[in-house]
Every structure is written in structure tokens, then in C-alpha cells.
Amino acid sequence: MAESTGAGGAIRGVPGPDHLVAGRYRLTSKIGGGGMGAVWLARDERLEREVAAKQVISTEGLTEEQADELRQRALHEGRLAARLQHRNAVAMYDVALDRGEPWLVMEYLPSRSLAQVLHMTGTMPERQVAQIGAQVADALIEAHESGIIHRDIKPGNILIANRGRASGTVKLSDFGIARAKDDGQDSPAGIITGTPAYFAPEVARGTDPSEASDLYSLGATLYTALEGTPPFGVDEDSIRLLHKVALGQIDAPKHDGALTRVILDMLQPSPKRRPSMVEARDRLAEVAAAGGNPTAILSAPLQASEGAPAVWLRRTVGERSAGAPGERGSTVRPASSGRPGASGPVERKRAAPPAPRPNAYVPPPVAPPSTMSNAVLAAWIIGGFIVLAAIIAGIIVAIG
């Protein structure tokens, strides 16, 4: 991927429309944001095509060391994403430096995120959910084979194309906090990154993310699309939610059927009891095919239910800010007691550069064992002594 620098590498403010990034990509309009910065619709003036250009959070005001670290993180994301070439993953085209600021240039997919769709509809039909899951799982199989763990699978990072020949195409996006299994770049000790409502229990407890935790997050995303709420519910108290996730206590689903059974297997608390990503993909494809060809489902565009409009094609106002339940970002540090809902300092603010981490949390300790079992045991012991005393008294009376 080419890298280019602007005039003198000077660090300046945030650019606006019509700015030419690295002498090649002309910004048109801001279309969103991801884990590491603003995303613009731009035109590649060399190849005459539309692209998505993501400006990593500005280095303005940082020391040179901090700015360089931010640039390296951008290069890291670009290189990771470039490893993955799959029809169901957003393609990475270029990494550029403009006026000292790092940019990632990606495939532009006119689309609506699954989070936006769920904001409008609440839920989706079983076969559509299964097809989305099968196609994202297929992309994740390729990612894992390339040594990439996504770490932030959620409705907001799944796109459904809504224009032209690609309409209905499902793509996984935003590898902003992805990690290569062999790159050694981990978050600082005691910090985990991602979106808590979609965490796997072991990640909430501080274990490094893995292929199995990506599978769990996909299962949580599909659960949300089918049920209308994340498997652990929605809680304004992020610490309490994180404790619930750490214990693996999902809410019982309202739906029953083949898809629910697959999802519940994906949501097994123990990583060893979950299916492989290949097995999950194949089972999801079978549900989506409903007796048809499961293999064809993996490359087919998403179809609306019979007699219903394709909701991802609707035009709505203010949809960019819409999100699925549980996707609101924050930075939270639990109180020293580590108990769910404990009083103590709670910060809700954006993480500071040079290493922005969306939704960063200090993992809570595993909740202490319930004292209920101890109380029951004590009751049995006391009761046993009473019964034994009665028996002895009876024997004495009988002898006397």
C-alpha cells in the first residue's frame, strides 16, 4: 500500500469537504465514524472512483512521540485489513499520510448498518438473521485463517449494501481494534476493548480475545437481531452489565427454533463448548436455506421477506446516529470494591490519544460465590445435630 506525505508533514486541524488527501483523495462529505476516527466519502482522482477515507483521530496537540504512535496504529489497522480479501469484508485500498495525519482508504459501500436496520424494525426475520450470520461467519473464517481476531463484532460493524448491483450484500467492517495473533500488540494490563454488550464472558473477565470470542460476539449480534435486545439486556450501569457478562448469564430467548438453537450454542459460556466458526457458518446457512442450497446462501444477496419491503433500502432522516441496543460507547473504571453497582468514581468520557480505545473497560473480578449455599449447608448441619440429639434422648428414655 502506498504511503504519501503532505507539505512538510505539518500537523493541522481537521479538514473539511473538498480537501485533497495526500494529493489524491478529494473529500466530499462525512458519512460516519469508526473505532479510530471520522469516515468521509471521497473521490479517488487517480482511478476516478468513490472511496471511503477514514481519518484517524487528529494528532493535533500531541507530542511527536504520541503522534508517531497514532500513525503506527493506523498503519497497523491498514495492514491487518489488507490481509483479508473476502466478498463479505470491506476491502482496504491504501494507507496515506496527509499533513502528518494518517488516513485509511477503503472500499466505499453505500449501505445501512445492521444497527440502523434494527433501530427501525426492532427485530429481523429468522432466515435473514441466519443469512447475515452465515456470511459474516464466512468472512471471519478467512480472517482467522489469516491470523486476525476482529474483537468488536456488533450490529454497527455489519453493513448491508442498499444501492446498485451490490444491494443486499453483507459486509463486516471496522477492524479498528483488530489484532493479529502474532503481533504482540496488546492493550495495557487491566484494560479490555470492544463493546461490553457483545463481549464473550472470558473477555469480560480479562482473557485475551480469540477466535472463540469472535464467535460469541457474532452469536450475541444475531441474538440481538432476532430478539430485539442483546443477550445480557441493556443496562445504563456499565459495571453491572460487565459483571453479568462475566458470569455468562444471558436472558432467556423468547423465540424457539433452529436458529435459536444455533445461537445458544454460540453463546455457551465455556469457549470449549462452542462450535467452531466453520460449524456455526454451515448450521446458519442451513437455517437460511430452509431446505434449499446452503452453499448458495453464502454468496446470495440478502432478500426481503415475501410481501415485505427491504428495510435496508428505506430512506430515513438522522439515521447515522442510530444504533442497536447496547452500542453506546463510554470509558468506565469500576469502583475498588469490584461489586456490581458499587458506588465509586465512574468516568464517562472519550479515551485520550495517542491510543484511542473505543469502549475501554477495566475487567471486573469474578463475582464472589453466593453465600446462599453456605447458609443452606449450615441449616442442614444444625438440623442434623437436633435430630441426632432427639435420637439419643429417645434411647436414654427407653433404657431408663
CSV table of C-alpha atoms in Angstrom, one decimal:
chain,number,residue,atom,x,y,z
A,1,MET,CA,0.0,0.0,0.0
A,2,ALA,CA,1.3,3.4,-0.9
A,3,GLU,CA,2.2,5.9,1.8
A,4,SER,CA,2.5,9.6,1.0
A,5,THR,CA,3.1,12.8,3.0
A,6,GLY,CA,1.7,16.3,2.7
A,7,ALA,CA,3.6,19.5,2.5
A,8,GLY,CA,6.3,19.4,5.2
A,9,GLY,CA,4.4,16.8,7.2
A,10,ALA,CA,2.9,19.7,9.3
A,11,ILE,CA,0.2,18.9,11.8
A,12,ARG,CA,-3.0,20.9,11.2
A,13,GLY,CA,-6.7,20.9,12.2
A,14,VAL,CA,-9.5,18.7,10.9
A,15,PRO,CA,-10.0,19.1,7.1
A,16,GLY,CA,-13.4,19.8,5.5
A,17,PRO,CA,-15.1,19.0,2.3
A,18,ASP,CA,-13.1,19.4,-0.9
A,19,HIS,CA,-9.8,18.8,0.9
A,20,LEU,CA,-7.4,16.7,-1.2
A,21,VAL,CA,-5.9,14.0,1.0
A,22,ALA,CA,-2.3,13.0,0.1
A,23,GLY,CA,-2.8,14.7,-3.3
A,24,ARG,CA,-5.2,12.0,-4.5
A,25,TYR,CA,-8.4,11.6,-2.5
A,26,ARG,CA,-10.9,14.6,-2.5
A,27,LEU,CA,-13.2,14.6,0.4
A,28,THR,CA,-16.9,15.0,-0.4
A,29,SER,CA,-18.9,14.6,2.9
A,30,LYS,CA,-18.6,13.0,6.3
A,31,ILE,CA,-20.5,9.7,6.4
A,32,GLY,CA,-19.8,8.3,9.8
A,33,GLY,CA,-17.2,7.2,12.3
A,34,GLY,CA,-15.5,4.0,13.5
A,35,GLY,CA,-13.3,2.9,16.3
A,36,MET,CA,-10.5,5.2,15.5
A,37,GLY,CA,-11.9,8.3,13.7
A,38,ALA,CA,-14.2,10.1,11.2
A,39,VAL,CA,-15.1,8.5,7.9
A,40,TRP,CA,-15.5,10.5,4.7
A,41,LEU,CA,-16.9,9.8,1.3
A,42,ALA,CA,-14.1,10.8,-1.1
A,43,ARG,CA,-13.2,10.5,-4.7
A,44,ASP,CA,-10.0,8.8,-5.9
A,45,GLU,CA,-9.0,11.3,-8.6
A,46,ARG,CA,-6.4,8.9,-10.0
A,47,LEU,CA,-8.7,5.9,-10.5
A,48,GLU,CA,-11.9,8.0,-10.7
A,49,ARG,CA,-14.0,6.1,-8.2
A,50,GLU,CA,-15.7,6.7,-4.9
A,51,VAL,CA,-13.8,5.5,-1.8
A,52,ALA,CA,-14.3,5.8,2.0
A,53,ALA,CA,-11.4,7.7,3.6
A,54,LYS,CA,-11.1,7.3,7.4
A,55,GLN,CA,-9.1,10.0,9.2
A,56,VAL,CA,-7.6,8.5,12.4
A,57,ILE,CA,-8.2,10.9,15.3
A,58,SER,CA,-6.2,14.0,14.8
A,59,THR,CA,-2.7,14.2,16.0
A,60,GLU,CA,-3.0,17.9,16.7
A,61,GLY,CA,-1.8,18.9,20.1
A,62,LEU,CA,0.1,15.6,20.7
A,63,THR,CA,3.8,15.2,21.2
A,64,GLU,CA,5.8,13.9,18.3
A,65,GLU,CA,6.1,10.5,20.1
A,66,GLN,CA,2.4,10.3,20.7
A,67,ALA,CA,1.6,11.3,17.1
A,68,ASP,CA,4.0,8.7,15.8
A,69,GLU,CA,2.3,6.0,17.9
A,70,LEU,CA,-1.1,7.0,16.5
A,71,ARG,CA,0.3,6.8,12.9
A,72,GLN,CA,1.7,3.3,13.7
A,73,ARG,CA,-1.7,2.2,15.0
A,74,ALA,CA,-3.3,3.4,11.7
A,75,LEU,CA,-0.7,1.5,9.7
A,76,HIS,CA,-1.4,-1.5,11.8
A,77,GLU,CA,-5.1,-1.4,11.1
A,78,GLY,CA,-4.5,-0.9,7.4
A,79,ARG,CA,-2.1,-3.8,7.2
A,80,LEU,CA,-4.4,-6.1,9.1
A,81,ALA,CA,-7.4,-5.2,7.0
A,82,ALA,CA,-5.3,-5.6,3.8
A,83,ARG,CA,-4.6,-9.2,4.7
A,84,LEU,CA,-8.3,-10.0,4.3
A,85,GLN,CA,-9.7,-10.4,0.9
A,86,HIS,CA,-13.3,-11.6,1.1
A,87,ARG,CA,-16.6,-10.8,-0.5
A,88,ASN,CA,-18.2,-10.2,2.9
A,89,ALA,CA,-15.5,-7.9,4.3
A,90,VAL,CA,-14.8,-4.3,3.4
A,91,ALA,CA,-11.7,-4.0,1.3
A,92,MET,CA,-8.7,-1.9,2.3
A,93,TYR,CA,-7.2,0.1,-0.6
A,94,ASP,CA,-4.5,2.4,0.8
A,95,VAL,CA,-2.8,3.9,3.8
A,96,ALA,CA,-1.8,7.6,3.4
A,97,LEU,CA,-0.2,10.3,5.4
A,98,ASP,CA,-1.5,13.8,4.8
A,99,ARG,CA,0.0,16.8,6.6
A,100,GLY,CA,1.3,14.4,9.2
A,101,GLU,CA,-2.2,12.8,9.7
A,102,PRO,CA,-2.8,9.1,9.0
A,103,TRP,CA,-5.7,8.1,6.7
A,104,LEU,CA,-7.1,4.7,5.8
A,105,VAL,CA,-8.7,4.4,2.3
A,106,MET,CA,-11.2,1.7,1.9
A,107,GLU,CA,-13.9,0.4,-0.4
A,108,TYR,CA,-17.0,2.6,-0.3
A,109,LEU,CA,-20.2,0.6,0.2
A,110,PRO,CA,-23.4,2.6,0.1
A,111,SER,CA,-25.2,0.8,2.9
A,112,ARG,CA,-27.1,0.7,6.1
A,113,SER,CA,-25.6,-1.0,9.2
A,114,LEU,CA,-27.5,-3.8,10.9
A,115,ALA,CA,-27.7,-1.4,13.9
A,116,GLN,CA,-29.6,1.1,11.8
A,117,VAL,CA,-31.9,-1.6,10.5
A,118,LEU,CA,-32.7,-2.8,14.0
A,119,HIS,CA,-33.2,0.8,15.1
A,120,MET,CA,-36.1,1.0,12.5
A,121,THR,CA,-37.5,-2.5,12.9
A,122,GLY,CA,-36.6,-3.8,16.3
A,123,THR,CA,-36.0,-7.3,15.0
A,124,MET,CA,-35.5,-9.2,11.7
A,125,PRO,CA,-37.0,-12.4,10.4
A,126,GLU,CA,-35.2,-15.7,11.2
A,127,ARG,CA,-33.9,-16.5,7.7
A,128,GLN,CA,-32.5,-13.0,7.2
A,129,VAL,CA,-30.7,-13.2,10.5
A,130,ALA,CA,-29.3,-16.6,9.7
A,131,GLN,CA,-28.1,-15.5,6.3
A,132,ILE,CA,-26.3,-12.4,7.8
A,133,GLY,CA,-24.7,-14.7,10.4
A,134,ALA,CA,-23.6,-17.3,7.8
A,135,GLN,CA,-22.0,-14.6,5.6
A,136,VAL,CA,-20.2,-12.8,8.4
A,137,ALA,CA,-19.0,-16.2,9.8
A,138,ASP,CA,-17.6,-17.0,6.3
A,139,ALA,CA,-15.6,-13.7,6.4
A,140,LEU,CA,-14.4,-14.5,9.9
A,141,ILE,CA,-13.2,-17.9,8.9
A,142,GLU,CA,-11.0,-16.2,6.3
A,143,ALA,CA,-9.9,-13.6,8.9
A,144,HIS,CA,-8.9,-16.2,11.5
A,145,GLU,CA,-7.0,-18.2,8.8
A,146,SER,CA,-5.1,-15.0,8.1
A,147,GLY,CA,-4.3,-14.7,11.9
A,148,ILE,CA,-6.7,-11.8,12.6
A,149,ILE,CA,-9.1,-11.6,15.6
A,150,HIS,CA,-11.7,-8.9,14.9
A,151,ARG,CA,-12.6,-8.2,18.7
A,152,ASP,CA,-15.5,-5.9,18.1
A,153,ILE,CA,-18.3,-7.7,16.2
A,154,LYS,CA,-21.6,-6.0,16.7
A,155,PRO,CA,-24.6,-4.7,14.7
A,156,GLY,CA,-22.9,-1.4,14.0
A,157,ASN,CA,-20.0,-3.1,12.2
A,158,ILE,CA,-22.1,-5.2,9.9
A,159,LEU,CA,-23.1,-3.4,6.7
A,160,ILE,CA,-25.9,-4.2,4.2
A,161,ALA,CA,-25.5,-2.6,0.8
A,162,ASN,CA,-28.5,-0.7,-0.3
A,163,ARG,CA,-27.6,0.6,-3.8
A,164,GLY,CA,-26.8,-0.7,-7.2
A,165,ARG,CA,-25.8,-4.2,-8.1
A,166,ALA,CA,-24.3,-4.8,-4.7
A,167,SER,CA,-27.7,-4.2,-3.0
A,168,GLY,CA,-28.3,-6.8,-0.3
A,169,THR,CA,-24.6,-7.7,0.1
A,170,VAL,CA,-23.5,-8.2,3.7
A,171,LYS,CA,-20.0,-7.0,4.8
A,172,LEU,CA,-18.1,-6.9,8.0
A,173,SER,CA,-16.3,-3.6,8.6
A,174,ASP,CA,-14.1,-1.7,11.1
A,175,PHE,CA,-11.0,-3.6,12.0
A,176,GLY,CA,-10.0,-0.6,14.2
A,177,ILE,CA,-9.2,-2.7,17.3
A,178,ALA,CA,-8.4,-6.0,15.5
A,179,ARG,CA,-5.3,-7.8,16.4
A,180,ALA,CA,-3.0,-10.3,14.7
A,181,LYS,CA,-2.5,-13.3,16.8
A,182,ASP,CA,1.3,-13.0,16.4
A,183,ASP,CA,1.9,-9.2,16.5
A,184,GLY,CA,2.3,-8.9,20.3
A,185,GLN,CA,0.4,-5.6,20.4
A,186,ASP,CA,-1.9,-5.9,23.4
A,187,SER,CA,-3.9,-3.4,25.3
A,188,PRO,CA,-2.3,-2.2,28.6
A,189,ALA,CA,-2.7,-4.6,31.6
A,190,GLY,CA,-6.2,-4.4,33.1
A,191,ILE,CA,-7.8,-2.8,30.0
A,192,ILE,CA,-10.1,-4.6,27.6
A,193,THR,CA,-11.5,-3.0,24.4
A,194,GLY,CA,-14.7,-3.6,22.4
A,195,THR,CA,-18.4,-3.2,23.2
A,196,PRO,CA,-19.4,-4.8,26.5
A,197,ALA,CA,-23.0,-5.9,25.5
A,198,TYR,CA,-21.4,-8.1,22.9
A,199,PHE,CA,-18.4,-9.4,24.9
A,200,ALA,CA,-17.7,-13.1,25.5
A,201,PRO,CA,-17.7,-13.9,29.2
A,202,GLU,CA,-14.0,-14.8,29.2
A,203,VAL,CA,-13.2,-11.4,27.6
A,204,ALA,CA,-15.2,-9.6,30.3
A,205,ARG,CA,-13.0,-11.4,32.8
A,206,GLY,CA,-9.9,-10.1,31.2
A,207,THR,CA,-8.8,-13.1,29.0
A,208,ASP,CA,-7.3,-12.2,25.6
A,209,PRO,CA,-9.8,-12.3,22.7
A,210,SER,CA,-9.7,-15.3,20.5
A,211,GLU,CA,-11.5,-17.0,17.6
A,212,ALA,CA,-14.0,-18.4,20.1
A,213,SER,CA,-14.7,-14.9,21.5
A,214,ASP,CA,-15.3,-13.6,18.0
A,215,LEU,CA,-17.8,-16.5,17.5
A,216,TYR,CA,-19.5,-15.5,20.8
A,217,SER,CA,-19.8,-11.8,19.7
A,218,LEU,CA,-21.3,-12.9,16.4
A,219,GLY,CA,-23.8,-15.0,18.3
A,220,ALA,CA,-24.7,-12.1,20.6
A,221,THR,CA,-25.2,-9.9,17.5
A,222,LEU,CA,-27.6,-12.5,15.9
A,223,TYR,CA,-29.4,-12.9,19.2
A,224,THR,CA,-30.0,-9.1,19.2
A,225,ALA,CA,-31.3,-9.1,15.6
A,226,LEU,CA,-33.7,-12.0,16.4
A,227,GLU,CA,-34.8,-10.9,19.9
A,228,GLY,CA,-34.5,-7.1,19.7
A,229,THR,CA,-32.2,-6.8,22.7
A,230,PRO,CA,-28.6,-8.1,23.5
A,231,PRO,CA,-28.4,-11.4,25.3
A,232,PHE,CA,-27.4,-9.6,28.6
A,233,GLY,CA,-30.0,-6.9,28.2
A,234,VAL,CA,-29.4,-3.2,28.3
A,235,ASP,CA,-28.1,-1.6,31.4
A,236,GLU,CA,-27.0,2.1,32.0
A,237,ASP,CA,-24.7,0.8,34.7
A,238,SER,CA,-21.8,-0.5,32.6
A,239,ILE,CA,-20.1,-2.1,35.6
A,240,ARG,CA,-23.1,-4.1,36.5
A,241,LEU,CA,-23.5,-5.2,32.8
A,242,LEU,CA,-19.9,-6.2,32.7
A,243,HIS,CA,-20.3,-8.4,35.8
A,244,LYS,CA,-23.4,-10.0,34.2
A,245,VAL,CA,-21.4,-10.7,31.0
A,246,ALA,CA,-18.5,-12.2,33.0
A,247,LEU,CA,-20.9,-14.7,34.6
A,248,GLY,CA,-22.4,-15.7,31.2
A,249,GLN,CA,-26.0,-15.0,32.5
A,250,ILE,CA,-27.9,-14.4,29.3
A,251,ASP,CA,-31.6,-13.6,29.2
A,252,ALA,CA,-33.8,-16.5,28.1
A,253,PRO,CA,-34.8,-16.0,24.4
A,254,LYS,CA,-38.4,-15.5,23.5
A,255,HIS,CA,-38.1,-17.4,20.2
A,256,ASP,CA,-37.6,-21.1,19.8
A,257,GLY,CA,-36.4,-22.9,16.6
A,258,ALA,CA,-33.4,-24.0,14.6
A,259,LEU,CA,-31.8,-20.5,14.6
A,260,THR,CA,-32.2,-20.1,18.4
A,261,ARG,CA,-30.5,-23.4,19.0
A,262,VAL,CA,-27.5,-22.4,16.9
A,263,ILE,CA,-27.3,-19.1,18.6
A,264,LEU,CA,-27.5,-20.6,22.1
A,265,ASP,CA,-24.6,-23.0,21.1
A,266,MET,CA,-22.6,-20.0,20.0
A,267,LEU,CA,-23.4,-18.4,23.4
A,268,GLN,CA,-22.1,-21.2,25.5
A,269,PRO,CA,-20.2,-19.6,28.5
A,270,SER,CA,-17.2,-22.0,28.0
A,271,PRO,CA,-15.2,-21.4,24.8
A,272,LYS,CA,-14.5,-25.2,24.6
A,273,ARG,CA,-18.3,-25.9,24.4
A,274,ARG,CA,-18.9,-23.5,21.5
A,275,PRO,CA,-18.9,-24.8,17.9
A,276,SER,CA,-16.1,-23.9,15.5
A,277,MET,CA,-16.7,-20.9,13.2
A,278,VAL,CA,-17.0,-23.4,10.3
A,279,GLU,CA,-19.7,-25.4,12.0
A,280,ALA,CA,-21.6,-22.3,13.0
A,281,ARG,CA,-21.5,-21.0,9.4
A,282,ASP,CA,-22.7,-24.3,8.0
A,283,ARG,CA,-25.6,-24.5,10.5
A,284,LEU,CA,-26.6,-20.9,9.9
A,285,ALA,CA,-26.6,-21.4,6.2
A,286,GLU,CA,-28.8,-24.5,6.6
A,287,VAL,CA,-31.3,-22.4,8.6
A,288,ALA,CA,-31.2,-19.6,6.0
A,289,ALA,CA,-31.6,-22.0,3.1
A,290,ALA,CA,-34.8,-23.6,4.6
A,291,GLY,CA,-34.4,-26.8,2.6
A,292,GLY,CA,-32.6,-25.1,-0.3
A,293,ASN,CA,-28.9,-25.0,-1.2
A,294,PRO,CA,-26.9,-23.8,1.9
A,295,THR,CA,-23.8,-23.1,-0.2
A,296,ALA,CA,-25.7,-20.7,-2.4
A,297,ILE,CA,-26.8,-18.7,0.7
A,298,LEU,CA,-23.1,-17.7,1.3
A,299,SER,CA,-22.9,-15.7,-1.9
A,300,ALA,CA,-26.5,-14.6,-2.4
A,301,PRO,CA,-27.6,-11.0,-1.6
A,302,LEU,CA,-29.9,-10.6,1.4
A,303,GLN,CA,-33.6,-10.8,0.3
A,304,ALA,CA,-36.6,-9.1,1.9
A,305,SER,CA,-39.3,-11.4,3.3
A,306,GLU,CA,-42.1,-12.2,0.9
A,307,GLY,CA,-44.6,-9.4,0.8
A,308,ALA,CA,-42.4,-7.1,2.9
A,309,PRO,CA,-40.1,-4.2,1.7
A,310,ALA,CA,-36.4,-4.5,2.1
A,311,VAL,CA,-36.0,-2.3,5.2
A,312,TRP,CA,-32.3,-1.6,4.5
A,313,LEU,CA,-33.5,0.3,1.3
A,314,ARG,CA,-35.6,2.7,3.2
A,315,ARG,CA,-34.7,6.4,3.3
A,316,THR,CA,-34.9,7.9,6.7
A,317,VAL,CA,-33.7,11.1,8.4
A,318,GLY,CA,-31.0,11.2,11.0
A,319,GLU,CA,-30.1,7.5,10.7
A,320,ARG,CA,-26.3,8.0,11.1
A,321,SER,CA,-26.7,8.3,14.8
A,322,ALA,CA,-29.0,5.4,15.2
A,323,GLY,CA,-27.6,2.3,16.9
A,324,ALA,CA,-28.6,-1.1,18.1
A,325,PRO,CA,-29.2,-1.7,21.9
A,326,GLY,CA,-26.0,-1.8,23.9
A,327,GLU,CA,-23.8,0.1,21.4
A,328,ARG,CA,-23.4,3.4,23.3
A,329,GLY,CA,-19.7,4.0,23.9
A,330,SER,CA,-18.1,5.1,27.2
A,331,THR,CA,-14.9,4.7,29.3
A,332,VAL,CA,-15.6,3.1,32.7
A,333,ARG,CA,-13.5,2.2,35.6
A,334,PRO,CA,-15.2,0.1,38.3
A,335,ALA,CA,-15.1,1.0,42.0
A,336,SER,CA,-12.4,-0.6,44.1
A,337,SER,CA,-14.8,-3.0,45.7
A,338,GLY,CA,-15.4,-4.7,42.3
A,339,ARG,CA,-19.0,-5.4,43.2
A,340,PRO,CA,-21.8,-4.8,40.6
A,341,GLY,CA,-23.4,-1.5,41.2
A,342,ALA,CA,-20.9,-0.5,43.8
A,343,SER,CA,-20.6,3.2,44.5
A,344,GLY,CA,-17.4,4.9,43.4
A,345,PRO,CA,-15.9,7.0,40.6
A,346,VAL,CA,-17.4,6.4,37.2
A,347,GLU,CA,-16.0,8.2,34.2
A,348,ARG,CA,-17.9,8.7,31.0
A,349,LYS,CA,-15.6,10.3,28.6
A,350,ARG,CA,-13.7,9.7,25.3
A,351,ALA,CA,-10.4,7.9,25.6
A,352,ALA,CA,-7.4,10.1,25.2
A,353,PRO,CA,-4.9,9.9,22.4
A,354,PRO,CA,-2.4,8.6,21.4
A,355,ALA,CA,-4.0,5.2,21.6
A,356,PRO,CA,-7.8,5.7,21.4
A,357,ARG,CA,-9.7,2.7,22.6
A,358,PRO,CA,-13.4,2.6,22.0
A,359,ASN,CA,-15.4,1.5,24.9
A,360,ALA,CA,-12.4,0.6,27.1
A,361,TYR,CA,-13.2,-1.1,30.4
A,362,VAL,CA,-11.2,-2.4,33.4
A,363,PRO,CA,-12.4,-6.1,33.7
A,364,PRO,CA,-14.2,-6.8,37.0
A,365,PRO,CA,-13.1,-9.6,39.2
A,366,VAL,CA,-15.3,-12.7,39.0
A,367,ALA,CA,-18.2,-12.1,41.4
A,368,PRO,CA,-17.7,-13.8,44.8
A,369,PRO,CA,-19.5,-17.0,45.4
A,370,SER,CA,-23.1,-16.7,46.7
A,371,THR,CA,-23.4,-17.1,50.5
A,372,MET,CA,-26.7,-18.9,49.9
A,373,SER,CA,-25.1,-22.3,49.6
A,374,ASN,CA,-23.2,-21.7,52.9
A,375,ALA,CA,-26.5,-20.8,54.7
A,376,VAL,CA,-28.2,-24.0,53.4
A,377,LEU,CA,-25.2,-26.1,54.5
A,378,ALA,CA,-25.3,-24.6,58.0
A,379,ALA,CA,-29.0,-25.2,58.3
A,380,TRP,CA,-28.5,-28.9,57.3
A,381,ILE,CA,-25.7,-29.3,59.9
A,382,ILE,CA,-27.8,-27.7,62.7
A,383,GLY,CA,-30.8,-29.8,61.7
A,384,GLY,CA,-28.7,-32.9,61.8
A,385,PHE,CA,-27.5,-32.1,65.3
A,386,ILE,CA,-31.1,-31.6,66.5
A,387,VAL,CA,-32.2,-34.9,65.0
A,388,LEU,CA,-29.2,-36.7,66.5
A,389,ALA,CA,-29.9,-35.2,69.9
A,390,ALA,CA,-33.5,-36.3,69.7
A,391,ILE,CA,-32.5,-39.9,68.9
A,392,ILE,CA,-30.0,-40.1,71.8
A,393,ALA,CA,-32.6,-38.7,74.2
A,394,GLY,CA,-35.1,-41.3,73.0
A,395,ILE,CA,-32.6,-44.1,73.6
A,396,ILE,CA,-31.9,-42.9,77.1
A,397,VAL,CA,-35.6,-42.7,77.9
A,398,ALA,CA,-36.1,-46.2,76.5
A,399,ILE,CA,-33.2,-47.7,78.6
A,400,GLY,CA,-34.4,-45.9,81.7
